[in-house]
Amino acid sequence: MAARTDLFQSPDYYQLDELFTEEQKLIRDTVRTYVKKEISPIIEDYAQRAAFPEQIVKQLGELGCFGPTVPQEYGGGGLDYISYGLMMQELERGDSGVRSTASVQGSLVMFPIYAYGSEEHKKKYLPKLASGEWLGCFGLTEPDHGSNPAGMVTSFKEAGDHIILNGAKMWISNAPFAQVAVVWAKDEQGDIRGVIVERGMEGFSTPTTHGKWSLRASATGELVFDNVKVPKQNILPGVKGMKGPLSCLSKARYGIAWGALGAAMDCYDTALRYSKERVQFDRAIGGFQLQQKKLAEMITEITKAQLLVWRLGVLMDKGAATPAQVSMAKRNSCEIATNIARDARQMLGGMGITGEYSVMRHMMNLESVITYEGTHDVHLLITGMDVTGLNAFK
C-alpha cells in the first residue's frame, strides 16, 4: 500500500514552544524531520507484514535517540530530560514500536549499565549501544509475574568465577535482534540482581513472539535461560533488590508519557485535516457540531497533557520527580491517547480502519502502551498509595 505523504503539523494551542530552549526545539524538529523522511513512508508496510525495520537501529543511533541523557564520555548525548521527552514524542508520533525500540535501549539497557554497572561495563557496552551497533533488551517480566515482578523465579547459582542462570522472561521488546540483555534474577540469597547476558552464551535463546495485533513493527520475544554460564563480573555491582529494575522503569515511563502524547497528536492532526477535506451533506464534516466536539475535546486533553509532561521534565532535570509523579503522567498520556485514537478513527469513518491513515495502527499500538511498564490500573494504585499512604497491592 502506498504511504500517504506525512503532512503532520504539531498542535500547540497554549504556545508551549515558549517553554523550550532553542536547542530543545532543534532536537525535536530534527527527529520530526527524520520520522517524516524515514519512518512514515515505510511503517505501514512493516506493520502490515509484522516485520521489524532493522535499519532504524543504526539510524536512531546516528540521530542520538539511544541514551540521550547518558554522558557523552560513554557515547550518550549528555542531554536534559525535556530533550529526551521531545525525542520520544516525535518517534511515537511516527509509531509506538519505533519509540519502544529507543525507550528500551536508552532507559532499560543503557541507564542501568550507566547507573549500576562497573567502569568496565560502561566502557564496553554503552558506546556500542549508543551508536546502534548493538541492540539491547531488558528482562524483567515473566510468564507468571507481570504486575508483581518481585515474585520472579528466574535465578542463578554461583559456580566459581561464573554463575549459572536459569529461567525465562516474556514480552521482551527488541529480544529477537538484541546482542545484549540486562536480566533481573534472584541470587542464592533471594536478592534481585542485574546480570548482563550476551547473545552467543550457550543455553541463551530469544524466541520471537508471533500473532500480535499491536506493536506489529516492533520485535517482541522471550528470553530463555537454560543453565547459561555467565561470568560473575557481568553482575551489575551497584544495586540489589527491586530498586534496580524499578528505577529503570521510572525513566522509561517518563519517555512513554511523552511518547503516547505524540501518538495522540498524530491522531488529532489526522482527524482535523480529514474533517476539513471530507464533504458530506454538501459541507465539510468539520462544520458539524458533533465533530467539533470531538476535536475540541482532543486538543484540550492534548494541551493538558503537554503541560503535565513539560512540568515533569523540569522536575526530572532537577532530580526532584517522584516515581508516583511519573506514574500519573504515564497513565494520563496513555488514557488520553487511547480515547483520542478511538474518536479520530470514528471521524475517519471507513477510511479509519485502513492503512491509508495512521489512526488504526496507533489505536492498536496504544493497547500495548497502556499495558506495558505498569498497567493502567497499577498506575492508578501507585497514585492512590501515594496520596493515602495505604497500600492496596497487599
PDB file of C-alpha atoms in Angstrom, residues 15-234:
ATOM      1  CA  GLN A  15       2.133  28.394  22.810  1.00  0.00           C
ATOM      2  CA  LEU A  16       4.181  25.897  24.799  1.00  0.00           C
ATOM      3  CA  ASP A  17       7.100  26.296  22.407  1.00  0.00           C
ATOM      4  CA  GLU A  18       7.988  29.344  24.505  1.00  0.00           C
ATOM      5  CA  LEU A  19       8.851  26.947  27.350  1.00  0.00           C
ATOM      6  CA  PHE A  20      11.507  25.131  25.306  1.00  0.00           C
ATOM      7  CA  THR A  21      15.060  26.246  24.619  1.00  0.00           C
ATOM      8  CA  GLU A  22      16.288  26.715  21.061  1.00  0.00           C
ATOM      9  CA  GLU A  23      18.355  23.529  21.437  1.00  0.00           C
ATOM     10  CA  GLN A  24      15.320  21.534  22.604  1.00  0.00           C
ATOM     11  CA  LYS A  25      13.250  22.758  19.649  1.00  0.00           C
ATOM     12  CA  LEU A  26      16.084  21.935  17.240  1.00  0.00           C
ATOM     13  CA  ILE A  27      16.342  18.394  18.652  1.00  0.00           C
ATOM     14  CA  ARG A  28      12.570  17.912  18.358  1.00  0.00           C
ATOM     15  CA  ASP A  29      12.470  19.245  14.809  1.00  0.00           C
ATOM     16  CA  THR A  30      15.424  17.065  13.780  1.00  0.00           C
ATOM     17  CA  VAL A  31      13.644  13.909  14.990  1.00  0.00           C
ATOM     18  CA  ARG A  32      10.384  15.087  13.390  1.00  0.00           C
ATOM     19  CA  THR A  33      12.137  15.507  10.042  1.00  0.00           C
ATOM     20  CA  TYR A  34      13.689  12.042  10.400  1.00  0.00           C
ATOM     21  CA  VAL A  35      10.283  10.471  11.123  1.00  0.00           C
ATOM     22  CA  LYS A  36       8.701  12.162   8.105  1.00  0.00           C
ATOM     23  CA  LYS A  37      11.546  11.055   5.833  1.00  0.00           C
ATOM     24  CA  GLU A  38      12.432   7.557   7.098  1.00  0.00           C
ATOM     25  CA  ILE A  39       9.543   6.209   9.224  1.00  0.00           C
ATOM     26  CA  SER A  40       6.227   7.441   7.790  1.00  0.00           C
ATOM     27  CA  PRO A  41       6.861   6.176   4.228  1.00  0.00           C
ATOM     28  CA  ILE A  42       7.661   2.614   5.362  1.00  0.00           C
ATOM     29  CA  ILE A  43       5.971   1.976   8.700  1.00  0.00           C
ATOM     30  CA  GLU A  44       2.556   0.934   7.406  1.00  0.00           C
ATOM     31  CA  ASP A  45       4.093  -1.764   5.232  1.00  0.00           C
ATOM     32  CA  TYR A  46       6.222  -3.128   8.087  1.00  0.00           C
ATOM     33  CA  ALA A  47       3.234  -3.113  10.467  1.00  0.00           C
ATOM     34  CA  GLN A  48       1.015  -4.887   7.943  1.00  0.00           C
ATOM     35  CA  ARG A  49       3.704  -7.567   7.493  1.00  0.00           C
ATOM     36  CA  ALA A  50       4.502  -7.670  11.242  1.00  0.00           C
ATOM     37  CA  ALA A  51       8.161  -7.078  10.403  1.00  0.00           C
ATOM     38  CA  PHE A  52      10.781  -5.097  12.303  1.00  0.00           C
ATOM     39  CA  PRO A  53      12.568  -2.406  10.246  1.00  0.00           C
ATOM     40  CA  GLU A  54      16.101  -3.348  11.315  1.00  0.00           C
ATOM     41  CA  GLN A  55      17.625  -0.368   9.521  1.00  0.00           C
ATOM     42  CA  ILE A  56      16.179   2.024  12.129  1.00  0.00           C
ATOM     43  CA  VAL A  57      18.598   0.764  14.805  1.00  0.00           C
ATOM     44  CA  LYS A  58      21.631   2.388  13.168  1.00  0.00           C
ATOM     45  CA  GLN A  59      19.538   5.417  12.175  1.00  0.00           C
ATOM     46  CA  LEU A  60      18.328   6.011  15.733  1.00  0.00           C
ATOM     47  CA  GLY A  61      21.902   5.663  16.971  1.00  0.00           C
ATOM     48  CA  GLU A  62      23.149   8.250  14.493  1.00  0.00           C
ATOM     49  CA  LEU A  63      20.274  10.551  15.455  1.00  0.00           C
ATOM     50  CA  GLY A  64      21.231  10.353  19.137  1.00  0.00           C
ATOM     51  CA  CYS A  65      17.958   8.744  20.249  1.00  0.00           C
ATOM     52  CA  PHE A  66      19.681   5.955  22.213  1.00  0.00           C
ATOM     53  CA  GLY A  67      20.558   7.053  25.745  1.00  0.00           C
ATOM     54  CA  PRO A  68      20.335  10.805  25.078  1.00  0.00           C
ATOM     55  CA  THR A  69      20.712  11.602  28.807  1.00  0.00           C
ATOM     56  CA  VAL A  70      23.791   9.361  29.234  1.00  0.00           C
ATOM     57  CA  PRO A  71      27.027  11.444  29.394  1.00  0.00           C
ATOM     58  CA  GLN A  72      28.932  11.980  26.158  1.00  0.00           C
ATOM     59  CA  GLU A  73      32.041  10.240  27.502  1.00  0.00           C
ATOM     60  CA  TYR A  74      30.119   6.949  27.204  1.00  0.00           C
ATOM     61  CA  GLY A  75      28.633   7.721  23.787  1.00  0.00           C
ATOM     62  CA  GLY A  76      25.384   9.280  25.013  1.00  0.00           C
ATOM     63  CA  GLY A  77      24.068  12.740  24.220  1.00  0.00           C
ATOM     64  CA  GLY A  78      24.529  14.361  27.634  1.00  0.00           C
ATOM     65  CA  LEU A  79      21.117  15.981  27.108  1.00  0.00           C
ATOM     66  CA  ASP A  80      18.384  17.064  29.521  1.00  0.00           C
ATOM     67  CA  TYR A  81      15.163  15.138  30.157  1.00  0.00           C
ATOM     68  CA  ILE A  82      12.915  17.525  28.229  1.00  0.00           C
ATOM     69  CA  SER A  83      15.028  16.905  25.112  1.00  0.00           C
ATOM     70  CA  TYR A  84      14.690  13.157  25.740  1.00  0.00           C
ATOM     71  CA  GLY A  85      10.922  13.542  26.136  1.00  0.00           C
ATOM     72  CA  LEU A  86      10.584  15.504  22.913  1.00  0.00           C
ATOM     73  CA  MET A  87      12.558  12.817  21.065  1.00  0.00           C
ATOM     74  CA  MET A  88      10.193  10.118  22.342  1.00  0.00           C
ATOM     75  CA  GLN A  89       7.159  12.250  21.460  1.00  0.00           C
ATOM     76  CA  GLU A  90       8.310  12.583  17.872  1.00  0.00           C
ATOM     77  CA  LEU A  91       9.287   8.911  17.482  1.00  0.00           C
ATOM     78  CA  GLU A  92       5.918   7.699  18.763  1.00  0.00           C
ATOM     79  CA  ARG A  93       4.153  10.237  16.597  1.00  0.00           C
ATOM     80  CA  GLY A  94       5.555   8.007  13.858  1.00  0.00           C
ATOM     81  CA  ASP A  95       4.950   4.665  15.583  1.00  0.00           C
ATOM     82  CA  SER A  96       4.855   3.338  19.151  1.00  0.00           C
ATOM     83  CA  GLY A  97       7.048   0.393  18.146  1.00  0.00           C
ATOM     84  CA  VAL A  98       9.822   2.686  16.936  1.00  0.00           C
ATOM     85  CA  ARG A  99       9.674   4.634  20.204  1.00  0.00           C
ATOM     86  CA  SER A 100       9.684   1.349  22.138  1.00  0.00           C
ATOM     87  CA  THR A 101      12.959   0.380  20.460  1.00  0.00           C
ATOM     88  CA  ALA A 102      14.536   3.639  21.638  1.00  0.00           C
ATOM     89  CA  SER A 103      12.946   3.540  25.121  1.00  0.00           C
ATOM     90  CA  VAL A 104      14.247   0.069  25.825  1.00  0.00           C
ATOM     91  CA  GLN A 105      17.742   0.850  24.539  1.00  0.00           C
ATOM     92  CA  GLY A 106      18.114   4.103  26.481  1.00  0.00           C
ATOM     93  CA  SER A 107      16.101   3.744  29.683  1.00  0.00           C
ATOM     94  CA  LEU A 108      16.140  -0.013  30.260  1.00  0.00           C
ATOM     95  CA  VAL A 109      19.555  -1.110  28.947  1.00  0.00           C
ATOM     96  CA  MET A 110      21.915   1.870  28.888  1.00  0.00           C
ATOM     97  CA  PHE A 111      20.578   3.530  32.046  1.00  0.00           C
ATOM     98  CA  PRO A 112      21.116   0.534  34.381  1.00  0.00           C
ATOM     99  CA  ILE A 113      24.582  -0.116  32.939  1.00  0.00           C
ATOM    100  CA  TYR A 114      25.434   3.574  33.436  1.00  0.00           C
ATOM    101  CA  ALA A 115      23.856   3.850  36.905  1.00  0.00           C
ATOM    102  CA  TYR A 116      24.776   0.456  38.390  1.00  0.00           C
ATOM    103  CA  GLY A 117      27.490  -1.031  36.168  1.00  0.00           C
ATOM    104  CA  SER A 118      31.232  -1.041  36.716  1.00  0.00           C
ATOM    105  CA  GLU A 119      33.505   1.314  34.795  1.00  0.00           C
ATOM    106  CA  GLU A 120      34.449  -1.699  32.654  1.00  0.00           C
ATOM    107  CA  HIS A 121      30.755  -2.346  31.856  1.00  0.00           C
ATOM    108  CA  LYS A 122      30.190   1.283  30.895  1.00  0.00           C
ATOM    109  CA  LYS A 123      33.173   1.409  28.546  1.00  0.00           C
ATOM    110  CA  LYS A 124      32.430  -1.960  26.963  1.00  0.00           C
ATOM    111  CA  TYR A 125      28.699  -1.661  26.346  1.00  0.00           C
ATOM    112  CA  LEU A 126      27.495   1.953  26.350  1.00  0.00           C
ATOM    113  CA  PRO A 127      29.259   3.282  23.214  1.00  0.00           C
ATOM    114  CA  LYS A 128      28.129   0.276  21.130  1.00  0.00           C
ATOM    115  CA  LEU A 129      24.544   0.638  22.377  1.00  0.00           C
ATOM    116  CA  ALA A 130      24.529   4.423  21.865  1.00  0.00           C
ATOM    117  CA  SER A 131      25.694   4.132  18.254  1.00  0.00           C
ATOM    118  CA  GLY A 132      23.184   1.415  17.375  1.00  0.00           C
ATOM    119  CA  GLU A 133      25.975  -1.059  16.618  1.00  0.00           C
ATOM    120  CA  TRP A 134      24.394  -3.218  19.317  1.00  0.00           C
ATOM    121  CA  LEU A 135      20.734  -3.536  20.219  1.00  0.00           C
ATOM    122  CA  GLY A 136      19.814  -4.328  23.814  1.00  0.00           C
ATOM    123  CA  CYS A 137      16.805  -5.647  25.714  1.00  0.00           C
ATOM    124  CA  PHE A 138      15.564  -5.718  29.324  1.00  0.00           C
ATOM    125  CA  GLY A 139      14.406  -8.908  31.040  1.00  0.00           C
ATOM    126  CA  LEU A 140      12.024  -8.359  33.956  1.00  0.00           C
ATOM    127  CA  THR A 141       8.517  -9.656  33.119  1.00  0.00           C
ATOM    128  CA  GLU A 142       7.962 -13.415  33.366  1.00  0.00           C
ATOM    129  CA  PRO A 143       5.103 -15.651  32.182  1.00  0.00           C
ATOM    130  CA  ASP A 144       3.691 -15.817  35.733  1.00  0.00           C
ATOM    131  CA  HIS A 145       4.964 -12.484  37.076  1.00  0.00           C
ATOM    132  CA  GLY A 146       3.766  -9.358  35.276  1.00  0.00           C
ATOM    133  CA  SER A 147       2.396  -6.700  37.640  1.00  0.00           C
ATOM    134  CA  ASN A 148       4.194  -8.455  40.526  1.00  0.00           C
ATOM    135  CA  PRO A 149       7.780  -8.687  39.248  1.00  0.00           C
ATOM    136  CA  ALA A 150       9.204  -9.217  42.743  1.00  0.00           C
ATOM    137  CA  GLY A 151       7.783 -12.754  42.599  1.00  0.00           C
ATOM    138  CA  MET A 152      10.141 -13.662  39.726  1.00  0.00           C
ATOM    139  CA  VAL A 153      11.544 -17.188  39.583  1.00  0.00           C
ATOM    140  CA  THR A 154      14.480 -16.587  37.200  1.00  0.00           C
ATOM    141  CA  SER A 155      17.560 -17.185  39.360  1.00  0.00           C
ATOM    142  CA  PHE A 156      21.254 -18.004  39.353  1.00  0.00           C
ATOM    143  CA  LYS A 157      23.695 -20.052  41.386  1.00  0.00           C
ATOM    144  CA  GLU A 158      27.372 -19.322  41.845  1.00  0.00           C
ATOM    145  CA  ALA A 159      29.921 -21.629  40.194  1.00  0.00           C
ATOM    146  CA  GLY A 160      33.460 -20.376  40.755  1.00  0.00           C
ATOM    147  CA  ASP A 161      34.145 -17.333  38.594  1.00  0.00           C
ATOM    148  CA  HIS A 162      30.791 -17.828  36.826  1.00  0.00           C
ATOM    149  CA  ILE A 163      27.105 -18.013  37.652  1.00  0.00           C
ATOM    150  CA  ILE A 164      24.585 -20.482  36.200  1.00  0.00           C
ATOM    151  CA  LEU A 165      21.389 -18.691  35.133  1.00  0.00           C
ATOM    152  CA  ASN A 166      18.003 -20.410  34.713  1.00  0.00           C
ATOM    153  CA  GLY A 167      14.510 -19.149  33.934  1.00  0.00           C
ATOM    154  CA  ALA A 168      12.510 -17.305  31.292  1.00  0.00           C
ATOM    155  CA  LYS A 169      11.327 -13.774  30.552  1.00  0.00           C
ATOM    156  CA  MET A 170       8.345 -12.824  28.379  1.00  0.00           C
ATOM    157  CA  TRP A 171       7.042  -9.843  26.348  1.00  0.00           C
ATOM    158  CA  ILE A 172      10.580  -8.549  25.787  1.00  0.00           C
ATOM    159  CA  SER A 173      10.887  -5.730  23.224  1.00  0.00           C
ATOM    160  CA  ASN A 174      13.961  -5.971  20.959  1.00  0.00           C
ATOM    161  CA  ALA A 175      14.707  -9.526  22.185  1.00  0.00           C
ATOM    162  CA  PRO A 176      14.921 -11.303  18.788  1.00  0.00           C
ATOM    163  CA  PHE A 177      17.508  -8.825  17.475  1.00  0.00           C
ATOM    164  CA  ALA A 178      19.381  -7.932  20.676  1.00  0.00           C
ATOM    165  CA  GLN A 179      23.081  -8.592  21.159  1.00  0.00           C
ATOM    166  CA  VAL A 180      22.863  -7.952  24.891  1.00  0.00           C
ATOM    167  CA  ALA A 181      20.212  -8.318  27.622  1.00  0.00           C
ATOM    168  CA  VAL A 182      20.037  -6.733  31.072  1.00  0.00           C
ATOM    169  CA  VAL A 183      18.310  -9.503  33.022  1.00  0.00           C
ATOM    170  CA  TRP A 184      16.893  -9.286  36.549  1.00  0.00           C
ATOM    171  CA  ALA A 185      17.223 -12.530  38.504  1.00  0.00           C
ATOM    172  CA  LYS A 186      17.412 -13.730  42.094  1.00  0.00           C
ATOM    173  CA  ASP A 187      20.722 -14.800  43.619  1.00  0.00           C
ATOM    174  CA  GLU A 188      21.059 -17.641  46.128  1.00  0.00           C
ATOM    175  CA  GLN A 189      20.105 -15.291  48.978  1.00  0.00           C
ATOM    176  CA  GLY A 190      16.906 -14.306  47.139  1.00  0.00           C
ATOM    177  CA  ASP A 191      18.154 -10.786  46.304  1.00  0.00           C
ATOM    178  CA  ILE A 192      17.253  -9.427  42.869  1.00  0.00           C
ATOM    179  CA  ARG A 193      20.368  -8.607  40.819  1.00  0.00           C
ATOM    180  CA  GLY A 194      21.000  -7.256  37.342  1.00  0.00           C
ATOM    181  CA  VAL A 195      23.016  -9.517  35.027  1.00  0.00           C
ATOM    182  CA  ILE A 196      24.367  -8.668  31.570  1.00  0.00           C
ATOM    183  CA  VAL A 197      23.788 -11.623  29.238  1.00  0.00           C
ATOM    184  CA  GLU A 198      25.250 -11.633  25.722  1.00  0.00           C
ATOM    185  CA  ARG A 199      23.945 -13.364  22.632  1.00  0.00           C
ATOM    186  CA  GLY A 200      26.003 -16.465  21.910  1.00  0.00           C
ATOM    187  CA  MET A 201      26.220 -17.606  25.535  1.00  0.00           C
ATOM    188  CA  GLU A 202      25.322 -21.297  25.493  1.00  0.00           C
ATOM    189  CA  GLY A 203      21.757 -22.046  26.613  1.00  0.00           C
ATOM    190  CA  PHE A 204      20.512 -18.485  25.936  1.00  0.00           C
ATOM    191  CA  SER A 205      17.792 -18.151  23.270  1.00  0.00           C
ATOM    192  CA  THR A 206      15.299 -15.449  22.206  1.00  0.00           C
ATOM    193  CA  PRO A 207      12.207 -16.954  20.535  1.00  0.00           C
ATOM    194  CA  THR A 208      10.083 -14.410  18.649  1.00  0.00           C
ATOM    195  CA  THR A 209       6.522 -13.693  19.829  1.00  0.00           C
ATOM    196  CA  HIS A 210       4.141 -14.070  16.882  1.00  0.00           C
ATOM    197  CA  GLY A 211       0.474 -13.233  16.365  1.00  0.00           C
ATOM    198  CA  LYS A 212       0.414  -9.714  17.815  1.00  0.00           C
ATOM    199  CA  TRP A 213      -2.284  -7.253  16.750  1.00  0.00           C
ATOM    200  CA  SER A 214      -0.317  -4.442  18.418  1.00  0.00           C
ATOM    201  CA  LEU A 215       3.246  -3.107  18.064  1.00  0.00           C
ATOM    202  CA  ARG A 216       3.465  -5.135  14.870  1.00  0.00           C
ATOM    203  CA  ALA A 217       6.508  -3.206  13.620  1.00  0.00           C
ATOM    204  CA  SER A 218       8.367  -3.863  16.879  1.00  0.00           C
ATOM    205  CA  ALA A 219      10.263  -7.077  17.569  1.00  0.00           C
ATOM    206  CA  THR A 220       8.989  -8.855  20.693  1.00  0.00           C
ATOM    207  CA  GLY A 221      10.272 -12.126  22.099  1.00  0.00           C
ATOM    208  CA  GLU A 222      11.108 -14.276  25.073  1.00  0.00           C
ATOM    209  CA  LEU A 223      14.414 -14.702  26.857  1.00  0.00           C
ATOM    210  CA  VAL A 224      15.087 -18.335  27.769  1.00  0.00           C
ATOM    211  CA  PHE A 225      17.981 -19.296  30.082  1.00  0.00           C
ATOM    212  CA  ASP A 226      18.859 -22.979  30.238  1.00  0.00           C
ATOM    213  CA  ASN A 227      21.901 -23.339  32.520  1.00  0.00           C
ATOM    214  CA  VAL A 228      23.519 -20.269  30.953  1.00  0.00           C
ATOM    215  CA  LYS A 229      27.091 -19.818  32.162  1.00  0.00           C
ATOM    216  CA  VAL A 230      27.683 -16.080  32.718  1.00  0.00           C
ATOM    217  CA  PRO A 231      30.941 -14.549  34.022  1.00  0.00           C
ATOM    218  CA  LYS A 232      30.492 -13.294  37.586  1.00  0.00           C
ATOM    219  CA  GLN A 233      31.808  -9.887  36.530  1.00  0.00           C
ATOM    220  CA  ASN A 234      28.641  -9.465  34.394  1.00  0.00           C
TER     221      ASN A 234
END
